[in-house]
């Protein structure tokens, strides 16, 4: 028995499903999760010493790659002074200044510890600011695991067939209205049916938790218009896209300005950081300034801030990193479109990519749901056995980093093409 198997057997006795986050359990693809010992650049090594080219990259935080020097050096230096104080520190100001000075629609920001916490807080602020109760989300979009968002949620909730989690009360879900991604009319109808009651529309500006589903032309612009017409706030959940597509995220990439934005992943450079921010008049609702309460013992943790600040500084000072990583994403999609038959849909934006085991186009949750997850499972394990670490679930994304090379991308494309062919043979 290998060390991953040994660890998994032990883990299942003391951790639910043997993991601390469901998608890691290989539940939808089967087999034994690889316990990772270390990561470096574009690669990870598991407890059995096997090396993989990594296209998960911890689900998005590692735009500079594993063990990137800026984050490591900064965190190492910060921890020499202590791990946490529960008091303000300079790094919190510096990272907030870096963001507010370079992301125009973020005039004020609050640091928290995860994307979930950022979304939960942004929803509360939107309700506090508007005095309204209802929120509109999109089927298949995932915004973390706060109760009101576990309604037709994506990512692991979709993967494990529980888009509506047990334990979420009808009351908690009652104010969550569901629209269809890339369908502005579905949003317009909800506004019409709930006049004056919708506090906000929350959207992944590039959906990346039902696989990757880019916004159709005009979709995000329509959401902006509908929110303005109905006195609701537009929240971009940029936990994945923030600081990934470009420094200003999807808002900058697509030229649509949200009222609030949520961040996670890259903002911490690999350490646990989330954040929410936006227009000053809205953010001034947040305690201790305003009546919307939100707090956190480790919010703005100095070691996490150091890692996040070093990462954002590197990205801001070296914009060529964005052109390179986005070019690698385009190269991967191009290679896959040339190699995979019409039975697979290749999607993506920037350094995000996805192979759906269903013919395209994939424009919403219903389209994504047609994917053959049994084929995906065979595909995943073939790739894993050939040294390529992909998301252990169809309804996720492939993430590239600045540590990946063209050679990495061509290797990945080759393995993916072979893996897809193998997966389809299984159906023969
Ligand atoms: P966290 O609470 O996991 O830091 O962030 C929640 C979240 C919020 N919004 C978006 C758009 C997200 O993608 C996420 C989390 N992403 C998943 C990957 N699909 C995290 C992986 C996991 O759940 O283990």
Short mmCIF file of C-alpha atoms and ligand atoms in Angstrom, two decimals:
data_model
loop_
_atom_site.label_atom_id
_atom_site.label_comp_id
_atom_site.label_asym_id
_atom_site.label_seq_id
_atom_site.Cartn_x
_atom_site.Cartn_y
_atom_site.Cartn_z
CA UNK A 1 0.00 0.00 0.00
CA UNK A 2 1.42 3.39 -0.90
CA UNK A 3 1.75 6.24 1.54
CA UNK A 4 -1.25 8.13 0.05
CA UNK A 5 -3.36 5.04 0.62
CA UNK A 6 -2.07 4.73 4.17
CA UNK A 7 -2.72 8.38 4.91
CA UNK A 8 -6.19 8.20 3.32
CA UNK A 9 -7.13 5.17 5.44
CA UNK A 10 -6.03 7.04 8.56
CA UNK A 11 -7.64 10.29 7.42
CA UNK A 12 -11.04 8.68 6.88
CA UNK A 13 -11.10 7.66 10.52
CA UNK A 14 -10.72 11.20 11.81
CA UNK A 15 -11.74 13.60 9.01
CA UNK A 16 -15.16 13.49 7.27
CA UNK A 17 -14.44 11.73 3.98
CA UNK A 18 -10.75 11.90 4.88
CA UNK A 19 -10.47 15.51 3.75
CA UNK A 20 -10.95 19.08 4.83
CA UNK A 21 -12.71 20.08 1.63
CA UNK A 22 -15.02 17.68 -0.25
CA UNK A 23 -13.70 18.01 -3.79
CA UNK A 24 -10.27 16.72 -2.65
CA UNK A 25 -11.75 13.30 -1.78
CA UNK A 26 -11.86 12.08 -5.41
CA UNK A 27 -15.53 11.29 -4.70
CA UNK A 28 -16.72 11.76 -8.24
CA UNK A 29 -13.73 10.13 -9.94
CA UNK A 30 -13.00 7.34 -7.45
CA UNK A 31 -9.63 6.13 -6.32
CA UNK A 32 -7.23 7.36 -3.67
CA UNK A 33 -6.50 11.08 -3.34
CA UNK A 34 -2.81 11.81 -3.70
CA UNK A 35 -1.44 13.24 -0.45
CA UNK A 36 0.87 16.03 -1.55
CA UNK A 37 4.25 16.40 0.13
CA UNK A 38 5.51 19.49 -1.70
CA UNK A 39 4.99 21.79 -4.63
CA UNK A 40 7.49 23.76 -6.67
CA UNK A 41 6.70 25.92 -9.67
CA UNK A 42 4.28 24.07 -11.94
CA UNK A 43 4.71 20.73 -10.18
CA UNK A 44 3.68 18.80 -7.12
CA UNK A 45 5.17 15.67 -5.57
CA UNK A 46 3.00 13.24 -3.63
CA UNK A 47 3.85 11.23 -0.51
CA UNK A 48 5.00 8.34 -2.71
CA UNK A 49 7.49 10.57 -4.47
CA UNK A 50 5.52 10.72 -7.70
CA UNK A 51 5.73 14.05 -9.54
CA UNK A 52 2.86 15.61 -11.48
CA UNK A 53 2.45 18.63 -13.70
CA UNK A 54 -0.22 20.53 -11.75
CA UNK A 55 -3.22 22.12 -13.46
CA UNK A 56 -5.15 22.59 -10.21
CA UNK A 57 -2.62 24.86 -8.45
CA UNK A 58 -4.61 24.72 -5.19
CA UNK A 59 -7.79 25.83 -7.07
CA UNK A 60 -6.45 29.22 -8.05
CA UNK A 61 -4.31 30.99 -5.41
CA UNK A 62 -0.97 30.15 -7.03
CA UNK A 63 -0.81 32.44 -10.07
CA UNK A 64 2.96 32.68 -9.48
CA UNK A 65 3.24 28.89 -9.09
CA UNK A 66 3.98 26.68 -6.09
CA UNK A 67 6.41 27.95 -3.43
CA UNK A 68 6.86 31.24 -5.30
CA UNK A 69 9.80 33.13 -3.83
CA UNK A 70 8.04 36.48 -3.25
CA UNK A 71 5.36 34.92 -1.03
CA UNK A 72 7.74 32.53 0.76
CA UNK A 73 10.32 35.21 1.52
CA UNK A 74 7.71 37.69 2.73
CA UNK A 75 5.87 35.16 4.91
CA UNK A 76 9.14 33.87 6.37
CA UNK A 77 10.26 37.38 7.28
CA UNK A 78 6.86 38.29 8.75
CA UNK A 79 6.61 35.20 10.94
CA UNK A 80 9.95 36.03 12.56
CA UNK A 81 8.07 38.88 14.25
CA UNK A 82 5.24 36.67 15.44
CA UNK A 83 2.23 35.00 13.86
CA UNK A 84 -0.70 37.16 14.94
CA UNK A 85 -1.46 40.11 17.19
CA UNK A 86 -5.17 40.83 16.90
CA UNK A 87 -4.15 44.43 16.40
CA UNK A 88 -3.73 46.54 13.24
CA UNK A 89 -0.47 46.07 11.32
CA UNK A 90 1.25 48.01 8.54
CA UNK A 91 0.89 45.20 6.00
CA UNK A 92 -2.91 45.40 6.14
CA UNK A 93 -2.74 49.07 5.15
CA UNK A 94 -0.18 48.47 2.42
CA UNK A 95 -2.15 45.68 0.69
CA UNK A 96 -5.38 47.69 0.97
CA UNK A 97 -3.64 50.75 -0.53
CA UNK A 98 -2.14 48.67 -3.35
CA UNK A 99 -5.62 47.38 -4.28
CA UNK A 100 -7.60 50.60 -3.83
CA UNK A 101 -5.01 52.62 -5.75
CA UNK A 102 -5.03 50.19 -8.71
CA UNK A 103 -8.56 48.76 -8.89
CA UNK A 104 -10.78 51.79 -9.51
CA UNK A 105 -14.06 50.26 -8.30
CA UNK A 106 -12.55 49.25 -4.97
CA UNK A 107 -12.47 52.43 -2.89
CA UNK A 108 -12.43 50.57 0.44
CA UNK A 109 -11.81 46.94 1.33
CA UNK A 110 -12.09 44.59 4.33
CA UNK A 111 -9.83 41.55 4.74
CA UNK A 112 -11.30 38.25 5.93
CA UNK A 113 -10.03 34.65 5.92
CA UNK A 114 -11.72 32.92 2.97
CA UNK A 115 -13.79 33.48 -0.13
CA UNK A 116 -16.83 32.17 1.73
CA UNK A 117 -16.40 34.76 4.43
CA UNK A 118 -15.95 37.48 1.81
CA UNK A 119 -19.20 36.51 0.06
CA UNK A 120 -21.16 36.11 3.29
CA UNK A 121 -20.04 39.58 4.36
CA UNK A 122 -20.66 41.24 0.99
CA UNK A 123 -24.22 39.87 0.92
CA UNK A 124 -24.85 41.23 4.41
CA UNK A 125 -23.50 44.65 3.44
CA UNK A 126 -25.68 44.71 0.30
CA UNK A 127 -28.75 43.91 2.41
CA UNK A 128 -27.75 46.48 5.01
CA UNK A 129 -27.10 49.18 2.40
CA UNK A 130 -30.31 48.62 0.41
CA UNK A 131 -32.59 47.58 3.28
CA UNK A 132 -33.75 44.71 1.07
CA UNK A 133 -33.73 40.95 1.79
CA UNK A 134 -33.57 39.01 -1.46
CA UNK A 135 -30.45 38.06 -3.44
CA UNK A 136 -30.20 36.71 -6.97
CA UNK A 137 -27.59 34.06 -7.76
CA UNK A 138 -27.12 31.83 -10.80
CA UNK A 139 -27.65 28.07 -10.95
CA UNK A 140 -24.28 26.34 -11.04
CA UNK A 141 -22.36 29.27 -9.65
CA UNK A 142 -20.52 28.60 -6.42
CA UNK A 143 -19.88 31.35 -3.91
CA UNK A 144 -18.58 29.37 -0.96
CA UNK A 145 -20.64 27.55 1.64
CA UNK A 146 -22.63 30.19 3.51
CA UNK A 147 -26.22 29.00 3.89
CA UNK A 148 -27.88 31.41 1.47
CA UNK A 149 -25.48 30.48 -1.33
CA UNK A 150 -25.92 26.70 -1.07
CA UNK A 151 -28.87 26.85 -3.43
CA UNK A 152 -28.21 25.22 -6.83
CA UNK A 153 -24.53 25.77 -6.03
CA UNK A 154 -21.65 24.62 -8.22
CA UNK A 155 -18.22 23.13 -7.49
CA UNK A 156 -18.30 20.33 -4.93
CA UNK A 157 -21.99 20.90 -4.19
CA UNK A 158 -22.74 20.15 -7.86
CA UNK A 159 -20.14 17.38 -8.05
CA UNK A 160 -21.66 15.49 -5.16
CA UNK A 161 -25.20 16.06 -6.39
CA UNK A 162 -26.17 18.23 -3.42
CA UNK A 163 -26.55 21.70 -4.92
CA UNK A 164 -28.89 22.36 -2.02
CA UNK A 165 -27.09 21.21 1.13
CA UNK A 166 -28.75 19.46 4.06
CA UNK A 167 -28.82 21.67 7.10
CA UNK A 168 -29.71 24.80 5.14
CA UNK A 169 -33.13 25.80 6.41
CA UNK A 170 -35.95 26.82 4.13
CA UNK A 171 -35.80 30.18 5.85
CA UNK A 172 -32.13 30.63 5.03
CA UNK A 173 -32.72 29.79 1.38
CA UNK A 174 -36.06 31.61 1.07
CA UNK A 175 -34.50 34.92 0.08
CA UNK A 176 -32.20 33.38 -2.53
CA UNK A 177 -33.61 33.67 -6.05
CA UNK A 178 -32.18 31.57 -8.89
CA UNK A 179 -31.44 32.84 -12.37
CA UNK A 180 -29.84 31.13 -15.37
CA UNK A 181 -26.26 32.05 -16.30
CA UNK A 182 -26.00 33.94 -19.61
CA UNK A 183 -29.77 34.55 -19.56
CA UNK A 184 -30.49 38.20 -18.70
CA UNK A 185 -34.21 37.61 -19.22
CA UNK A 186 -34.23 35.20 -16.27
CA UNK A 187 -32.86 38.03 -14.12
CA UNK A 188 -35.31 40.58 -15.50
CA UNK A 189 -38.18 38.21 -14.64
CA UNK A 190 -36.99 37.87 -11.02
CA UNK A 191 -36.76 41.63 -10.63
CA UNK A 192 -40.28 41.94 -12.06
CA UNK A 193 -41.64 39.27 -9.71
CA UNK A 194 -39.91 40.77 -6.68
CA UNK A 195 -40.24 44.55 -7.12
CA UNK A 196 -38.21 46.58 -4.64
CA UNK A 197 -37.09 43.44 -2.75
CA UNK A 198 -33.77 42.46 -4.38
CA UNK A 199 -30.68 43.71 -2.55
CA UNK A 200 -28.15 42.37 -5.03
CA UNK A 201 -27.23 40.14 -7.90
CA UNK A 202 -24.14 38.06 -7.19
CA UNK A 203 -22.35 36.48 -10.14
CA UNK A 204 -19.11 34.79 -11.03
CA UNK A 205 -18.17 37.10 -13.94
CA UNK A 206 -16.54 34.04 -15.47
CA UNK A 207 -18.35 30.99 -14.11
CA UNK A 208 -15.65 28.51 -13.06
CA UNK A 209 -17.53 26.18 -10.72
CA UNK A 210 -19.70 24.35 -13.22
CA UNK A 211 -16.64 23.85 -15.34
CA UNK A 212 -15.60 27.13 -16.99
CA UNK A 213 -18.48 28.98 -18.65
CA UNK A 214 -17.51 32.42 -19.97
CA UNK A 215 -20.05 35.24 -20.03
CA UNK A 216 -21.72 35.65 -23.43
CA UNK A 217 -21.30 39.11 -25.02
CA UNK A 218 -23.51 41.60 -23.25
CA UNK A 219 -24.43 39.36 -20.29
CA UNK A 220 -22.47 41.24 -17.65
CA UNK A 221 -23.48 44.58 -19.16
CA UNK A 222 -27.13 43.49 -18.93
CA UNK A 223 -26.70 42.65 -15.24
CA UNK A 224 -25.25 46.11 -14.64
CA UNK A 225 -28.21 47.74 -16.41
CA UNK A 226 -30.80 45.61 -14.60
CA UNK A 227 -29.27 46.36 -11.19
CA UNK A 228 -29.26 50.09 -11.95
CA UNK A 229 -32.86 50.00 -13.17
CA UNK A 230 -34.01 48.15 -10.04
CA UNK A 231 -31.94 49.82 -7.32
CA UNK A 232 -29.98 46.63 -6.58
CA UNK A 233 -26.22 46.20 -6.12
CA UNK A 234 -24.11 44.16 -8.53
CA UNK A 235 -21.61 41.90 -6.74
CA UNK A 236 -18.82 40.30 -8.77
CA UNK A 237 -17.56 37.22 -7.00
CA UNK A 238 -13.97 37.39 -8.21
CA UNK A 239 -12.56 34.80 -5.81
CA UNK A 240 -11.24 32.96 -8.87
CA UNK A 241 -10.96 35.73 -11.49
CA UNK A 242 -9.68 38.48 -9.18
CA UNK A 243 -6.04 39.37 -9.92
CA UNK A 244 -6.01 36.38 -12.34
CA UNK A 245 -7.36 37.67 -15.66
CA UNK A 246 -5.50 40.93 -15.04
CA UNK A 247 -4.86 43.03 -11.95
CA UNK A 248 -8.35 44.50 -12.12
CA UNK A 249 -9.91 41.08 -12.61
CA UNK A 250 -12.98 40.40 -14.73
CA UNK A 251 -14.36 43.88 -14.04
CA UNK A 252 -11.38 45.35 -15.88
CA UNK A 253 -11.21 42.56 -18.47
CA UNK A 254 -14.90 42.92 -19.46
CA UNK A 255 -15.28 46.64 -18.72
CA UNK A 256 -18.20 46.25 -16.31
CA UNK A 257 -18.08 47.94 -12.91
CA UNK A 258 -19.58 46.08 -9.94
CA UNK A 259 -20.73 47.84 -6.77
CA UNK A 260 -19.00 45.24 -4.59
CA UNK A 261 -16.37 42.61 -5.36
CA UNK A 262 -15.25 39.57 -3.40
CA UNK A 263 -11.73 38.19 -3.47
CA UNK A 264 -9.92 35.08 -2.26
CA UNK A 265 -7.18 32.74 -3.45
CA UNK A 266 -4.58 34.97 -5.22
CA UNK A 267 -5.05 37.87 -2.77
CA UNK A 268 -3.43 35.66 -0.10
CA UNK A 269 -0.70 34.27 -2.35
CA UNK A 270 -1.47 30.80 -0.97
CA UNK A 271 -2.27 31.86 2.59
CA UNK A 272 -5.87 31.99 3.92
CA UNK A 273 -7.15 35.42 2.83
CA UNK A 274 -10.47 36.63 1.47
CA UNK A 275 -11.66 40.19 1.06
CA UNK A 276 -14.65 42.24 0.02
CA UNK A 277 -14.64 45.81 -1.17
CA UNK A 278 -16.24 48.38 -3.39
CA UNK A 279 -17.81 51.82 -3.35
CA UNK A 280 -16.89 53.85 -0.27
CA UNK A 281 -20.52 54.75 0.59
CA UNK A 282 -21.35 51.02 0.68
CA UNK A 283 -18.25 49.89 2.58
CA UNK A 284 -18.77 52.61 5.18
CA UNK A 285 -21.74 50.52 6.30
CA UNK A 286 -19.28 48.01 7.82
CA UNK A 287 -18.58 47.96 11.57
CA UNK A 288 -17.08 49.76 13.43
CA UNK A 289 -17.94 52.60 11.01
CA UNK A 290 -21.45 51.48 10.18
CA UNK A 291 -24.24 49.21 11.34
CA UNK A 292 -23.31 46.02 9.42
CA UNK A 293 -21.36 43.78 11.77
CA UNK A 294 -18.49 41.60 10.55
CA UNK A 295 -15.36 40.55 12.46
CA UNK A 296 -12.57 37.96 12.54
CA UNK A 297 -9.79 36.98 14.93
CA UNK A 298 -7.29 36.30 12.16
CA UNK A 299 -8.59 38.78 9.60
CA UNK A 300 -5.61 40.68 8.18
CA UNK A 301 -3.24 38.14 9.71
CA UNK A 302 0.27 39.64 9.32
CA UNK A 303 1.87 36.52 7.81
CA UNK A 304 -0.99 36.08 5.35
CA UNK A 305 -0.94 39.77 4.50
CA UNK A 306 2.80 39.59 3.84
CA UNK A 307 2.36 36.67 1.42
CA UNK A 308 -0.59 38.33 -0.30
CA UNK A 309 1.09 41.74 -0.52
CA UNK A 310 4.27 40.25 -2.00
CA UNK A 311 2.20 38.32 -4.55
CA UNK A 312 0.09 41.32 -5.59
CA UNK A 313 3.18 43.54 -5.76
CA UNK A 314 4.88 41.03 -8.07
CA UNK A 315 1.80 40.92 -10.30
CA UNK A 316 1.38 44.68 -10.32
CA UNK A 317 5.05 45.40 -11.00
CA UNK A 318 5.38 42.72 -13.69
CA UNK A 319 2.32 42.99 -16.00
CA UNK A 320 4.18 40.77 -18.47
CA UNK A 321 3.27 37.88 -16.15
CA UNK A 322 -0.37 38.37 -17.17
CA UNK A 323 0.34 38.39 -20.88
CA UNK A 324 2.42 35.26 -20.48
CA UNK A 325 -0.03 33.26 -18.37
CA UNK A 326 -2.98 34.34 -20.53
CA UNK A 327 -1.03 33.37 -23.64
CA UNK A 328 -0.39 29.93 -22.12
CA UNK A 329 -4.13 29.59 -21.54
CA UNK A 330 -4.86 30.47 -25.15
CA UNK A 331 -2.19 28.01 -26.31
CA UNK A 332 -3.70 25.21 -24.21
CA UNK A 333 -7.23 25.89 -25.51
CA UNK A 334 -5.96 26.06 -29.08
CA UNK A 335 -4.06 22.79 -28.76
CA UNK A 336 -7.10 21.08 -27.23
CA UNK A 337 -9.53 22.43 -29.84
CA UNK A 338 -7.24 20.98 -32.52
CA UNK A 339 -6.83 17.61 -30.81
CA UNK A 340 -10.19 16.84 -29.23
CA UNK A 341 -13.16 15.82 -31.35
CA UNK A 342 -16.55 17.57 -31.42
CA UNK A 343 -17.75 15.37 -28.55
CA UNK A 344 -15.77 17.55 -26.11
CA UNK A 345 -16.32 21.26 -25.54
CA UNK A 346 -13.19 23.28 -24.74
CA UNK A 347 -13.85 26.51 -22.82
CA UNK A 348 -11.91 29.07 -20.85
CA UNK A 349 -10.80 32.66 -20.36
CA UNK A 350 -7.23 33.83 -19.75
CA UNK A 351 -5.38 31.20 -17.71
CA UNK A 352 -8.59 29.26 -16.95
CA UNK A 353 -9.49 26.28 -19.10
CA UNK A 354 -11.97 23.41 -19.11
CA UNK A 355 -12.76 20.28 -21.13
CA UNK A 356 -16.43 19.28 -20.96
CA UNK A 357 -17.34 15.72 -21.88
CA UNK A 358 -20.29 16.89 -23.88
CA UNK A 359 -20.55 18.63 -27.27
CA UNK A 360 -20.63 22.42 -27.03
CA UNK A 361 -21.76 25.03 -26.68
CA UNK A 362 -21.79 25.05 -22.86
CA UNK A 363 -23.38 28.31 -21.80
CA UNK A 364 -25.16 27.53 -18.53
CA UNK A 365 -25.78 24.99 -15.76
CA UNK A 366 -28.16 22.87 -17.85
CA UNK A 367 -25.61 22.61 -20.68
CA UNK A 368 -22.84 21.71 -18.22
CA UNK A 369 -25.03 19.08 -16.57
CA UNK A 370 -25.05 17.10 -19.83
CA UNK A 371 -21.35 16.30 -19.37
CA UNK A 372 -20.54 12.60 -19.04
CA UNK A 373 -19.00 12.42 -15.57
CA UNK A 374 -18.17 8.71 -15.94
CA UNK A 375 -16.05 9.55 -18.98
CA UNK A 376 -14.49 12.39 -17.00
CA UNK A 377 -13.51 9.94 -14.25
CA UNK A 378 -11.72 7.66 -16.72
CA UNK A 379 -10.12 10.75 -18.31
CA UNK A 380 -8.93 12.01 -14.94
CA UNK A 381 -7.25 8.76 -13.91
CA UNK A 382 -5.55 8.27 -17.26
CA UNK A 383 -4.09 11.76 -16.93
CA UNK A 384 -3.07 11.14 -13.32
CA UNK A 385 -1.35 7.88 -14.28
CA UNK A 386 0.53 9.80 -16.98
CA UNK A 387 1.83 12.53 -14.68
CA UNK A 388 -0.85 15.22 -15.10
CA UNK A 389 -2.80 16.40 -12.03
CA UNK A 390 -6.23 17.71 -13.08
CA UNK A 391 -9.28 18.66 -11.04
CA UNK A 392 -10.84 15.42 -9.68
CA UNK A 393 -14.26 16.60 -10.88
CA UNK A 394 -15.80 17.69 -14.17
CA UNK A 395 -17.36 20.83 -12.71
CA UNK A 396 -14.11 22.61 -11.96
CA UNK A 397 -11.40 24.47 -13.87
CA UNK A 398 -7.85 23.96 -15.04
CA UNK A 399 -5.59 26.69 -13.63
CA UNK A 400 -2.30 27.76 -15.22
CA UNK A 401 0.38 29.78 -13.46
CA UNK A 402 3.31 31.98 -14.41
CA UNK A 403 5.52 29.03 -13.46
CA UNK A 404 4.11 26.92 -16.31
CA UNK A 405 5.99 26.87 -19.59
CA UNK A 406 5.00 26.31 -23.21
CA UNK A 407 6.59 22.88 -22.89
CA UNK A 408 4.33 22.18 -19.88
CA UNK A 409 1.29 23.24 -21.90
CA UNK A 410 2.17 21.05 -24.89
CA UNK A 411 2.81 18.10 -22.56
CA UNK A 412 -0.54 18.70 -20.84
CA UNK A 413 -2.36 18.99 -24.17
CA UNK A 414 -0.88 15.70 -25.32
CA UNK A 415 -1.86 13.84 -22.16
CA UNK A 416 -5.34 15.40 -22.18
CA UNK A 417 -5.92 14.36 -25.79
CA UNK A 418 -4.78 10.80 -25.09
CA UNK A 419 -6.80 10.70 -21.88
CA UNK A 420 -9.94 11.87 -23.69
CA UNK A 421 -9.47 9.20 -26.36
CA UNK A 422 -8.99 6.55 -23.66
CA UNK A 423 -12.07 7.78 -21.79
CA UNK A 424 -14.20 7.46 -24.91
CA UNK A 425 -12.89 3.94 -25.65
CA UNK A 426 -14.34 2.95 -22.31
CA UNK A 427 -17.76 3.70 -23.78
CA UNK A 428 -17.12 1.57 -26.85
P1 LIG B 1 -13.26 29.59 -0.13
O1 LIG B 1 -14.20 29.73 1.02
O2 LIG B 1 -13.12 28.13 -0.56
O3 LIG B 1 -11.91 30.29 0.07
O4 LIG B 1 -13.90 30.37 -1.38
C1 LIG B 1 -15.21 30.03 -1.78
C2 LIG B 1 -15.43 30.46 -3.21
C3 LIG B 1 -16.15 31.60 -3.47
N1 LIG B 1 -16.37 32.04 -4.73
C4 LIG B 1 -15.86 31.35 -5.79
C5 LIG B 1 -16.12 31.86 -7.17
C6 LIG B 1 -15.11 30.17 -5.58
O5 LIG B 1 -14.62 29.49 -6.65
C7 LIG B 1 -14.88 29.71 -4.28
C8 LIG B 1 -14.11 28.43 -3.98
N2 LIG B 1 -13.64 27.70 -5.12
C9 LIG B 1 -13.51 26.27 -4.93
C10 LIG B 1 -13.03 25.69 -6.26
N3 LIG B 1 -14.08 25.48 -7.16
C11 LIG B 1 -12.62 25.93 -3.80
C12 LIG B 1 -12.14 24.49 -3.76
C13 LIG B 1 -12.74 23.74 -2.59
O6 LIG B 1 -13.94 23.95 -2.30
O7 LIG B 1 -11.99 22.94 -1.99
#
